[in-house]
Coordinates of C-alpha atoms in Angstrom, one line a residue:
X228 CA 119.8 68.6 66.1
X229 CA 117.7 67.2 69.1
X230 CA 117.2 70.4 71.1
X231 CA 116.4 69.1 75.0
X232 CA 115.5 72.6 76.0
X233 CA 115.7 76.4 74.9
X234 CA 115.1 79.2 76.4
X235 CA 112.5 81.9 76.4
X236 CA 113.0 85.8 75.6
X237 CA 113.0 86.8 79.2
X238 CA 114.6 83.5 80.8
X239 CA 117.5 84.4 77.8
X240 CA 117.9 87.9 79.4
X241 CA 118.2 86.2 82.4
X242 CA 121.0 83.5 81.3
X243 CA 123.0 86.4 79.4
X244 CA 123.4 89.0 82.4
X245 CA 126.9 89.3 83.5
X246 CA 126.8 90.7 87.2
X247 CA 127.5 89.0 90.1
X248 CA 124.1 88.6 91.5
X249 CA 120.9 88.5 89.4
X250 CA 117.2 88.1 90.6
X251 CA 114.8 86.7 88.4
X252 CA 111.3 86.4 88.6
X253 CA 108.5 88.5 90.6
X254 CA 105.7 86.7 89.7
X255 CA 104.6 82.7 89.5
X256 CA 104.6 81.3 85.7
X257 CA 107.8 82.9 84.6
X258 CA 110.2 79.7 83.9
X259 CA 112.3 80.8 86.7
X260 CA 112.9 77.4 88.2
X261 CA 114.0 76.0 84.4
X262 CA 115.9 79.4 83.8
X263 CA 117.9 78.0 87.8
X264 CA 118.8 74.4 86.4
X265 CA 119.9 75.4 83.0
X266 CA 122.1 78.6 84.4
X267 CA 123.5 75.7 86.6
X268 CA 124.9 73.8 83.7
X269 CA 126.5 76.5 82.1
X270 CA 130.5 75.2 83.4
X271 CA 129.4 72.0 84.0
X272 CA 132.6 70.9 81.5
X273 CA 135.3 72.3 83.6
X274 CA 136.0 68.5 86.4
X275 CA 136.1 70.9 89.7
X276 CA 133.2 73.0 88.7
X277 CA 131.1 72.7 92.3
X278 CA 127.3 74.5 91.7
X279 CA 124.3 74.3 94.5
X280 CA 121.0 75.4 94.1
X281 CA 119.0 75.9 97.3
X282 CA 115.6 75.5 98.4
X283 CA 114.5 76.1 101.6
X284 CA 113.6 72.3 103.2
X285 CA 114.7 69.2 100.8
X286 CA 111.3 68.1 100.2
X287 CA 110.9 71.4 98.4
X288 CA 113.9 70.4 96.4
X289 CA 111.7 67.4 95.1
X290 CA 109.9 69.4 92.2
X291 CA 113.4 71.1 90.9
X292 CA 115.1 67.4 91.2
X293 CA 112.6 65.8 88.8
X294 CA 112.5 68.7 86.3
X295 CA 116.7 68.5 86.6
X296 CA 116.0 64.6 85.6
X297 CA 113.9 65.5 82.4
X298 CA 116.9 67.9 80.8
X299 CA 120.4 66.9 82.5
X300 CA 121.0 63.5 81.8
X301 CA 119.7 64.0 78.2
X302 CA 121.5 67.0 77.7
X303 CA 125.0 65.2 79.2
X304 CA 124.2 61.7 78.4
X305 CA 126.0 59.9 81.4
X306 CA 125.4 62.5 83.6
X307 CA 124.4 60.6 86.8
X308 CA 122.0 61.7 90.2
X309 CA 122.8 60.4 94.2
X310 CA 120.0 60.8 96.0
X311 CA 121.4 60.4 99.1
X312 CA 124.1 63.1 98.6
X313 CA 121.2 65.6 96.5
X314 CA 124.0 65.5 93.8
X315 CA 124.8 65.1 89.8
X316 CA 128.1 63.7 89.1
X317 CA 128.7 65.0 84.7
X318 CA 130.6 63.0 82.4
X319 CA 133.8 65.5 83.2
X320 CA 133.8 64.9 87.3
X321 CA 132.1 68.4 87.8
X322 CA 129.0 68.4 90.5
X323 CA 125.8 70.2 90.7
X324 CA 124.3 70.0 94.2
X325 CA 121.0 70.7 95.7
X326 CA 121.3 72.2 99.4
X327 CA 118.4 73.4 102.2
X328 CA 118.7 75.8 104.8
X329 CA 115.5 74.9 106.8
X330 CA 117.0 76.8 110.3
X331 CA 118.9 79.3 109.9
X332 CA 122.0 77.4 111.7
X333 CA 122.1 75.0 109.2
X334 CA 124.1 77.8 107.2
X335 CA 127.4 76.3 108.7
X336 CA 126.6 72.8 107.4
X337 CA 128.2 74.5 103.9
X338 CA 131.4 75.3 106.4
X339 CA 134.3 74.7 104.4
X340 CA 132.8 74.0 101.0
X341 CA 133.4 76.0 97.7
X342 CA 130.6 76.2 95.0
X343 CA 131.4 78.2 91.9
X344 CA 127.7 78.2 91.2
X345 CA 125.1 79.3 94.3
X346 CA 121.6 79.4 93.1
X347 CA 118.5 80.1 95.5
X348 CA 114.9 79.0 94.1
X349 CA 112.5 80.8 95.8
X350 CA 114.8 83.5 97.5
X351 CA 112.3 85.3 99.5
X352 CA 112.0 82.1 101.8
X353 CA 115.3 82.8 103.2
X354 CA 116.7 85.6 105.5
X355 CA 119.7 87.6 104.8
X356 CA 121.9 85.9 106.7
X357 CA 121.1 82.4 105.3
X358 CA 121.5 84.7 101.8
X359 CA 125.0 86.5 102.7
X360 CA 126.3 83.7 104.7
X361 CA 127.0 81.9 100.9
X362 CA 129.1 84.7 99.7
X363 CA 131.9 83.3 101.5
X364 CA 131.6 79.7 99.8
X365 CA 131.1 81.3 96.7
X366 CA 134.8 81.0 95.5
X367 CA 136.7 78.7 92.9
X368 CA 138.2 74.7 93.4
X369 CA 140.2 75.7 90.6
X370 CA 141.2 78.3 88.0
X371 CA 139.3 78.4 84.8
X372 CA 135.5 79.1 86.7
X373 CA 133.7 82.0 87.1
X374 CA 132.0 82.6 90.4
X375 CA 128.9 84.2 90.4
X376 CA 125.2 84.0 92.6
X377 CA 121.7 84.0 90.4
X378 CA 117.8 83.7 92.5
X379 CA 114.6 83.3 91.9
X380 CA 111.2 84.3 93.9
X381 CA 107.6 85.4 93.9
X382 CA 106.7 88.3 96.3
X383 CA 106.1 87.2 99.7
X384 CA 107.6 85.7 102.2
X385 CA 110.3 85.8 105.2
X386 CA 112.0 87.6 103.1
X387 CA 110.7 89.7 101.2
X388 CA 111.9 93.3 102.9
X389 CA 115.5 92.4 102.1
X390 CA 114.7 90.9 98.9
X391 CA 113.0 93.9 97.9
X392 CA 115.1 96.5 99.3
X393 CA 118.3 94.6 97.7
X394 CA 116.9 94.2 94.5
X395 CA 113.9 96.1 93.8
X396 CA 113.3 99.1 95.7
X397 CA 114.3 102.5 94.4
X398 CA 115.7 100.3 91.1
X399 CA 115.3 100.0 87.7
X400 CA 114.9 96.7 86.6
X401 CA 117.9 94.6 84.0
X402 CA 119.5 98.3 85.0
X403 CA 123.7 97.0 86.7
X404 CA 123.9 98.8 90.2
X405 CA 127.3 98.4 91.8
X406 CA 128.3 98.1 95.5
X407 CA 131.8 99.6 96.3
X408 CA 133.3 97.4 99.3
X409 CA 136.9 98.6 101.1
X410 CA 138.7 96.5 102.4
X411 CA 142.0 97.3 103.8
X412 CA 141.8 100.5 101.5
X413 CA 141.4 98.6 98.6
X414 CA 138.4 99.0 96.6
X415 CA 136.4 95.8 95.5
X416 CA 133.3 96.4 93.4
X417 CA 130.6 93.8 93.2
X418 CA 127.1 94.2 90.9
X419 CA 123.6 92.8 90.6
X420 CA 120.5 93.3 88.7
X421 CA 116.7 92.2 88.3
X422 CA 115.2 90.0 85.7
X423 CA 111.6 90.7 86.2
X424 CA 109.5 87.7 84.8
X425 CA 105.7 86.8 84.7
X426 CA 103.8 84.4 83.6
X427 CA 103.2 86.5 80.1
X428 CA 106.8 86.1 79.2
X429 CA 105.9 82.1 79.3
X430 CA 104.3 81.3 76.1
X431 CA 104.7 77.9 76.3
X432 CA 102.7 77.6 79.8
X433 CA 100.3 79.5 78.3
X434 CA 99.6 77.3 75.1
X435 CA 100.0 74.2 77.4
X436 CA 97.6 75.5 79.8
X437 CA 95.2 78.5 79.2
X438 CA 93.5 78.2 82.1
X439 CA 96.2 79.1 84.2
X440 CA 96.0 82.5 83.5
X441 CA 92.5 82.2 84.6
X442 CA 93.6 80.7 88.2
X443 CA 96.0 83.2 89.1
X444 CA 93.4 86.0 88.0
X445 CA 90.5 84.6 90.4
X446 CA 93.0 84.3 93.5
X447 CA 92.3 86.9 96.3
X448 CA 93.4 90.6 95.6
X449 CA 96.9 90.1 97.4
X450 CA 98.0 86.8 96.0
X451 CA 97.1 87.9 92.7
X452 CA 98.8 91.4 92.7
X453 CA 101.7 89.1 93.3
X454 CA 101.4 86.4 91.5
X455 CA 100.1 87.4 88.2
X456 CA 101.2 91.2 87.7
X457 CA 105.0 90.5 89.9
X458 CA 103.8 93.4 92.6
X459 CA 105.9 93.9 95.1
X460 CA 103.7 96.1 97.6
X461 CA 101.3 93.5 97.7
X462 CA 102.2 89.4 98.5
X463 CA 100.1 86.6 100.6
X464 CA 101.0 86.7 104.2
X465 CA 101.7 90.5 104.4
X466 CA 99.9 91.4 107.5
X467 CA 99.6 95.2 107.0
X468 CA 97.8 95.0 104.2
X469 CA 96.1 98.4 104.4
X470 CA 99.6 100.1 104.1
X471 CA 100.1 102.6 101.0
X472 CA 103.2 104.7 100.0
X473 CA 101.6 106.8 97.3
X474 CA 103.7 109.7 96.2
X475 CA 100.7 111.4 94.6
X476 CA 99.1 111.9 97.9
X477 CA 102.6 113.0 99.6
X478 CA 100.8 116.9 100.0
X479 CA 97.3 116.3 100.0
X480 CA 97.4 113.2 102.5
X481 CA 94.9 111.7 100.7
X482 CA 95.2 107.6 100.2
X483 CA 98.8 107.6 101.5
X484 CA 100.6 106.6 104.9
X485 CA 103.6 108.3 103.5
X486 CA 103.9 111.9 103.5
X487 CA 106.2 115.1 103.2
X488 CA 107.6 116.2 106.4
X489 CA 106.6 119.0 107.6
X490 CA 107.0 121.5 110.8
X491 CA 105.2 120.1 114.3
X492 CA 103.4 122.5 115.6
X493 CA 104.5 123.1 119.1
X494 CA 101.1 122.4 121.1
X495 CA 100.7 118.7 119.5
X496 CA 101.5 116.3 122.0
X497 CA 104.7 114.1 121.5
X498 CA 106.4 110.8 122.5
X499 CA 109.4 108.8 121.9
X500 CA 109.4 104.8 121.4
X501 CA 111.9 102.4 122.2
X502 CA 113.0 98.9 121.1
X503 CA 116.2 98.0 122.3
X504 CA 118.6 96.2 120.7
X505 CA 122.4 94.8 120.3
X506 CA 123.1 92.4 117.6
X507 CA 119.8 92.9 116.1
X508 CA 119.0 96.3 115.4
X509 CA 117.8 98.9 117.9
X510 CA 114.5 101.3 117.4
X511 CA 113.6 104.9 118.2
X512 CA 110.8 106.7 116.6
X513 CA 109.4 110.3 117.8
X514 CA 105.8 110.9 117.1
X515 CA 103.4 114.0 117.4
X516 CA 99.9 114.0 118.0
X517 CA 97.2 116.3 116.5
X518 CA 94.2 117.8 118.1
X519 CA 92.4 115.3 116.3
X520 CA 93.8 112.2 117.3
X521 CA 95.9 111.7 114.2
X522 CA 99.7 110.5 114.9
X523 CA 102.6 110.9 112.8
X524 CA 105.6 109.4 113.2
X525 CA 108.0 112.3 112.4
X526 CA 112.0 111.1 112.9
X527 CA 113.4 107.6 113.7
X528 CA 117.3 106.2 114.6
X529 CA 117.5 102.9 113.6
X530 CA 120.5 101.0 114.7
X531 CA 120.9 98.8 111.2
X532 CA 124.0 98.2 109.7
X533 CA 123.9 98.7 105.7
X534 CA 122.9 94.8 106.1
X535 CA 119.5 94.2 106.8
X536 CA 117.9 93.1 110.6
X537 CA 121.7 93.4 111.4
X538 CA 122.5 95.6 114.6
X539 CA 125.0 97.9 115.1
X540 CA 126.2 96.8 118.4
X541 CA 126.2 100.3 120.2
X542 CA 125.9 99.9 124.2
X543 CA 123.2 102.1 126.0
X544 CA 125.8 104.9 126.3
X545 CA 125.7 105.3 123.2
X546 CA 122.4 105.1 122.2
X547 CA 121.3 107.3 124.8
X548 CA 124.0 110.0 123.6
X549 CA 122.9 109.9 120.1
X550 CA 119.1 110.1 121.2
X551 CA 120.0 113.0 123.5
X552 CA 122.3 115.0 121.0
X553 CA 118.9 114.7 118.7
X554 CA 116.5 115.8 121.3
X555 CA 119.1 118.4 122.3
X556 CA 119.1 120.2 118.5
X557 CA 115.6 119.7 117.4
X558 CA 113.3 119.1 120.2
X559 CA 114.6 122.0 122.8
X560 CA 111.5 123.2 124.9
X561 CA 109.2 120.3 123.7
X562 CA 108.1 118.0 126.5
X563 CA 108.8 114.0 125.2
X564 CA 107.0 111.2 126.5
X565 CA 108.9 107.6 126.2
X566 CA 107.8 104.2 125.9
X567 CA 109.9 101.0 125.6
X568 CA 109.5 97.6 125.8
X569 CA 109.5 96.6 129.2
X570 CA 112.1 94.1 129.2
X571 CA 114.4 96.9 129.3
X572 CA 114.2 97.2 133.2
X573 CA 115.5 94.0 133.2
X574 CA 119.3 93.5 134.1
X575 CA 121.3 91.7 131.6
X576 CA 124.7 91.1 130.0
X577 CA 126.1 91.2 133.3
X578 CA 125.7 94.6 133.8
X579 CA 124.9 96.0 137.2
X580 CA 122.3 98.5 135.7
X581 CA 119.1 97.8 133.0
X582 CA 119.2 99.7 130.3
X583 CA 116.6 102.1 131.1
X584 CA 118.7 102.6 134.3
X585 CA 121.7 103.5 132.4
X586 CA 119.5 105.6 129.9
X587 CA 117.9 107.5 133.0
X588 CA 122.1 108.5 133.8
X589 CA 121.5 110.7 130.4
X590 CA 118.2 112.2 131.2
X591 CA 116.6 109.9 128.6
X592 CA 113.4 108.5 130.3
X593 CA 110.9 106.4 129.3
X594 CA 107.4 104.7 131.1
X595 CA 107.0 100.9 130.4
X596 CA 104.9 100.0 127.0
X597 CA 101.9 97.7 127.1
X598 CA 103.2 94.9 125.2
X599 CA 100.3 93.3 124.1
X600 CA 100.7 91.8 120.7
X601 CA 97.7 91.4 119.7
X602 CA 96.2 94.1 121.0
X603 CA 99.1 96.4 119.7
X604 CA 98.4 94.5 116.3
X605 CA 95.3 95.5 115.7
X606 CA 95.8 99.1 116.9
X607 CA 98.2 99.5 114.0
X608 CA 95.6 98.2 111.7
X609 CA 93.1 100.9 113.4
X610 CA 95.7 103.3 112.6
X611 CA 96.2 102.4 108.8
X612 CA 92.4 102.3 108.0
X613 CA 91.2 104.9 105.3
X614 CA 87.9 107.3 105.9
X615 CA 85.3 107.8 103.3
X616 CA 87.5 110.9 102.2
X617 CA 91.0 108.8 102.2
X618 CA 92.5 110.1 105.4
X619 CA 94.3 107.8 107.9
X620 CA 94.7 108.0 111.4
X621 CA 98.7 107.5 111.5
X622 CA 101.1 108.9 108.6
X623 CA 104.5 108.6 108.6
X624 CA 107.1 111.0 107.0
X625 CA 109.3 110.1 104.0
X626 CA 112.2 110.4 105.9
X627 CA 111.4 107.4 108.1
X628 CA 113.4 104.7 105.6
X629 CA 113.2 102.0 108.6
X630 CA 109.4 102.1 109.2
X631 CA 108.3 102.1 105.5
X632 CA 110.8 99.6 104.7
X633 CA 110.5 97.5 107.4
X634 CA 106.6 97.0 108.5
X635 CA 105.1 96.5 105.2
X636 CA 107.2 93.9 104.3
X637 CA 106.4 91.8 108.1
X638 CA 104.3 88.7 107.4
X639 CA 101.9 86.3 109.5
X640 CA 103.5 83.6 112.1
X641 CA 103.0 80.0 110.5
X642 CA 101.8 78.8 114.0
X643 CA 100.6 81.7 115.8
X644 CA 98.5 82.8 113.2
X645 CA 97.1 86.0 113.7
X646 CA 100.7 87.2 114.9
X647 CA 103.5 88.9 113.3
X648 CA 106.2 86.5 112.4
X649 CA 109.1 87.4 115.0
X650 CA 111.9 86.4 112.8
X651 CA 111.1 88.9 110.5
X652 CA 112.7 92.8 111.2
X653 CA 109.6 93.5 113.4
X654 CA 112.1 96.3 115.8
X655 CA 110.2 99.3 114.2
X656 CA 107.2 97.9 114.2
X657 CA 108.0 96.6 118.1
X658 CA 108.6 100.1 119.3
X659 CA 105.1 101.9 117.0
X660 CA 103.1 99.0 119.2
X661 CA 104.4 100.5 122.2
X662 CA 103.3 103.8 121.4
X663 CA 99.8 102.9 119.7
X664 CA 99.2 101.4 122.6
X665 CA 99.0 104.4 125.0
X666 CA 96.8 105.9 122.1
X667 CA 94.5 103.3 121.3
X668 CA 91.7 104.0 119.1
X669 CA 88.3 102.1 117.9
X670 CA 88.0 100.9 114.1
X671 CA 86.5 103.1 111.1
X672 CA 86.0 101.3 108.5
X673 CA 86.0 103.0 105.5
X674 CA 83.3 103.1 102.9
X675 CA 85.1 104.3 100.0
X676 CA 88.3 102.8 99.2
X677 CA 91.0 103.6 96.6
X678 CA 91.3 101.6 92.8
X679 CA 94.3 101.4 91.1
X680 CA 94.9 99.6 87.8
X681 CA 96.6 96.2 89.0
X682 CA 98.0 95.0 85.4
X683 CA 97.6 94.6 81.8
X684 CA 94.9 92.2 82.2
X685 CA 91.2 93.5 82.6
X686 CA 89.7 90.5 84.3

C-alpha cells in the first residue's frame, strides 16, 4: 500500500482526541501544521462536509496551501484546488477552505457560512474575538458530520494571554476540562484539551535536518524558551520580560513578583488606580507603599467578563458603588490616593457629567495620571528589576488574577516599537502606569540573576 503520509506519536494523540476544542503545539518543529491539514480530511467523504483552516493574512496561508498540494490530491486522487476561492473541491462534492482574519472586522466576512471543520494554524496570532466569533459557524450543512474546532501555535503573540489562560494555565496537559454553559436553564457542556508538541516529538525533522535543533538552541533566551522547550512564560515580543511568578519564593520574596498576601501595615502609604472602561474591561488596583519604596499591588476589580478583554458593561454608578462598598469594609480609616487616566474628565456618551464627575457624587476621587507611555513603560521595567539578593521593587499578591494574567502576556507594537501593543488587554497594565508614575524610581540593575533549568537539552 502507497502510504502518502502517517502520522507521528504525538500528532496521533492529537488526531485521536475527542473534545470539542484541542490545542496542539507549544513549541516550533512539532508537525503541527501537517497534524491541521490531515485532521481537515478526516469527513472529507460526506458531499456537504464544509472545513476551513485559518491563518492570519492569506499570504501566510501560502506555506500550508503547498504542503496541502503534496498529500491531498494524492491522497483523493481528483481532488481539485481554486485559487481564487482558497478552496479544495474532493471527488464527493465536500470542501476544505483556507480563510484569513487580517482585521479583526473581517470576522463577519464568514457571516452566514457553516464549516463543520474550523482549524486555526498559528492560534496565538488571533484575539479572542476573531477566535469565539467562529463558534457560531461552527455547525452542520447536513446530518451525518461532526462539528468540532482543533489549533495550533507557538508561544507568543497577540494572543497569547487568552491562549494561555484558555488552554494552558492552571491545566494539565491531554487532561478533558469541561465548560458548563446555561442557556435558558438548560445545561450544554462543551470540552477542550492540549496537545503539547515539540520539535523532539518530530523524528523525522530531526533525521532530515540535525542542525535544526542546533538553530533553535543558539536563538536568544526568550525565543528559544519558546520555541525549543514549548515555555509558555517566556515568547519573543513579550515586553515584560523580567516578570517571574515563582511559587517557591511566595514567603521569602526572593526571585518572585508574585507573593502571598499579607496584612498592610497601617502607616504604609496607599493609592488606588483607575482605567476606565465599558465594553472593554474596566481596571482598579489598590497598592501600599513601604518605607522603603517598595510597592505592592495588594487587591484589584477587574470588570472582565469570563471571556477575555471583554467588558462588563457596568456604568460609573456602578463601578463607583462596588469600589466604595470595598473601601467601605476593608480600607475604613486608611487615607486612599487615586489616579486614573485622564481621559476620564472628559464628557462622553452623551452624558452631562465625566466620569470622574459622577465618581466624585460617591466620594470616590481620584487626581489625573501622567500618561506617559513610555515613560510609564520603563518605570514598570524599573519596578520588575531584581537586586543582587533577588528582591524587586513592586510585588504583587496572588490574589491579583487580572495583573498576573494580563501584563505578562502584553507584547511589543509592530510599528511603534518600543511600545506596548494597544490591542492587546493592556487595562491593568494602563492603570499600574498611572500609579508608577507618581512613584517613579531610577534603574538597579542587578548583578546576580536567577538560573533555572530551561529543558532537557544541555546546550
Amino acid at each position: 500500500m502507497n502510504v502518502i503520509w502517517k502520522p507521528q506519536p504525538r500528532q496521533a494523540e492529537f488526531l485521536s482526541r475527542p473534545e470539542d476544542e484541542v490545542l496542539y503545539g507549544g513549541a516550533a518543529g512539532g508537525g503541527k501544521s501537517d497534524a491541521l491539514l490531515a485532521e481537515a480530511l478526516r469527513q472529507v467523504h460526506i458531499p456537504h462536509y464544509r472545513a476551513i483552516i485559518f491563518r492570519k493574512t492569506y499570504p501566510q496561508c501560502a506555506e500550508l496551501v503547498d504542503r496541502s498540494r503534496q498529500i491531498y490530491p494524492f491522497a483523493y486522487p481528483g481532488a481539485k484546488y481554486n485559487g481564487q476561492s482558497h478552496c479544495w473541491t474532493f471527488p464527493s462534492g465536500a470542501k476544505i477552505y483556507f480563510g484569513s482574519m487580517q482585521h479583526t472586522q473581517d470576522r463577519i466576512n464568514y457571516q452566514g457560512k457553516h464549516y463543520d471543520f474550523v482549524g486555526f494554524d498559528e492560534l496565538t496570532h488571533f484575539k479572542w474575538e476573531e477566535y469565539s466569533y467562529m463558534f457560531s459557524r461552527n455547525r452542520p450543512g447536513g446530518s451525518g458530520t461532526r462539528c468540532y474546532i482543533r489549533a495550533t501555535c507557538n508561544p507568543g503573540g497577540i494572543g497569547h494571554g487568552w491562549v494561555k489562560e484558555r488552554f494552558i494555565a492552571g491545566k494539565e496537559p491531554m487532561k478533558t476540562y469541561t465548560e458548563e454553559i446555561n442557556v435558558n436553564g438548560k445545561i450544554l457542556k462543551k470540552t477542550r484539551t492540549f496537545v503539547p508538541s515539540t520539535v523532539f516529538d518530530n523524528k523525522i525533522l530531526l533525521d532530515n535536518d540535525p542542525n535544526y535543533l542546533a538553530s533553535l538552541a543558539a536563538m536568544p533566551e526568550a525565543e528559544k524558551k519558546a520555541l525549543l522547550y514549548g515555555d509558555w512564560d517566556s515568547f519573543s515580543g513579550q515586553v515584560f520580560t523580567e516578570f517571574r511568578n515563582n511559587a517557591e519564593g511566595y514567603i521569602n520574596r526572593k526571585w518572585t513578583h508574585v507573593i502571598e498576601p499579607f496584612d498592610i501595615p497601617s502607616w504604609w502609604r496607599r493609592y488606588r488606580s483607575f482605567d476606565f472602561g465599558y465594553s472593554k474591561p474596566f481596571s482598579v488596583g489598590w497598592w501600599a507603599v513601604d518605607g522603603e519604596g517598595r510597592v505592592y499591588r495588594y487587591r484589584e476589580l477587574y470588570g472582565c467578563t469570563s471571556e477575555p478583554d471583554t467588558g462588563v458593561k457596568w456604568t460609573v454608578p456602578e463601578m463607583a458603588r462596588q469600589i466604595k462598598e470595598i473601601e467601605d469594609t476593608y480600607e475604613k480609616g486608611n487615607t486612599i490616593f487615586g489616579i486614573a487616566d485622564p481621559a476620564i474628565w472628559d464628557v462622553r456618551y452623551g452624558t452631562e457629567a465625566s466620569p470622574a464627575q459622577q465618581l466624585e457624587k460617591f466620594g470616590i476621587y481620584f487626581d489625573k495620571g501622567d500618561n506617559s507611555r513610555l515613560a510609564g513603560k520603563m518605570q514598570m521595567h524599573y519596578r520588575l528589576e531584581f537586586d543582587e539578593d533577588g528582591f524587586p521593587m513592586m510585588y504583587v499578591f496572588n490574589t491579583c488574577k487580572a495583573f498576573i494574567r494580563t501584563v505578562p502576556s502584553l507584547i511589543y507594537d509592530e510599528t511603534k516599537t518600543e511600545d506596548v501593543d494597544t490591542a492587546g488587554e493592556d487595562h491593568v497594565y494602563d492603570e499600574s502606569r498611572y500609579f508608577l508614575m507618581m512613584n517613579p524610581i531610577k534603574s538597579k540593575k542587578a548583578t546576580k540573576k536567577p538560573t533555572k533549568p530551561t529543558g532537557p537539552l544541555d546546550l
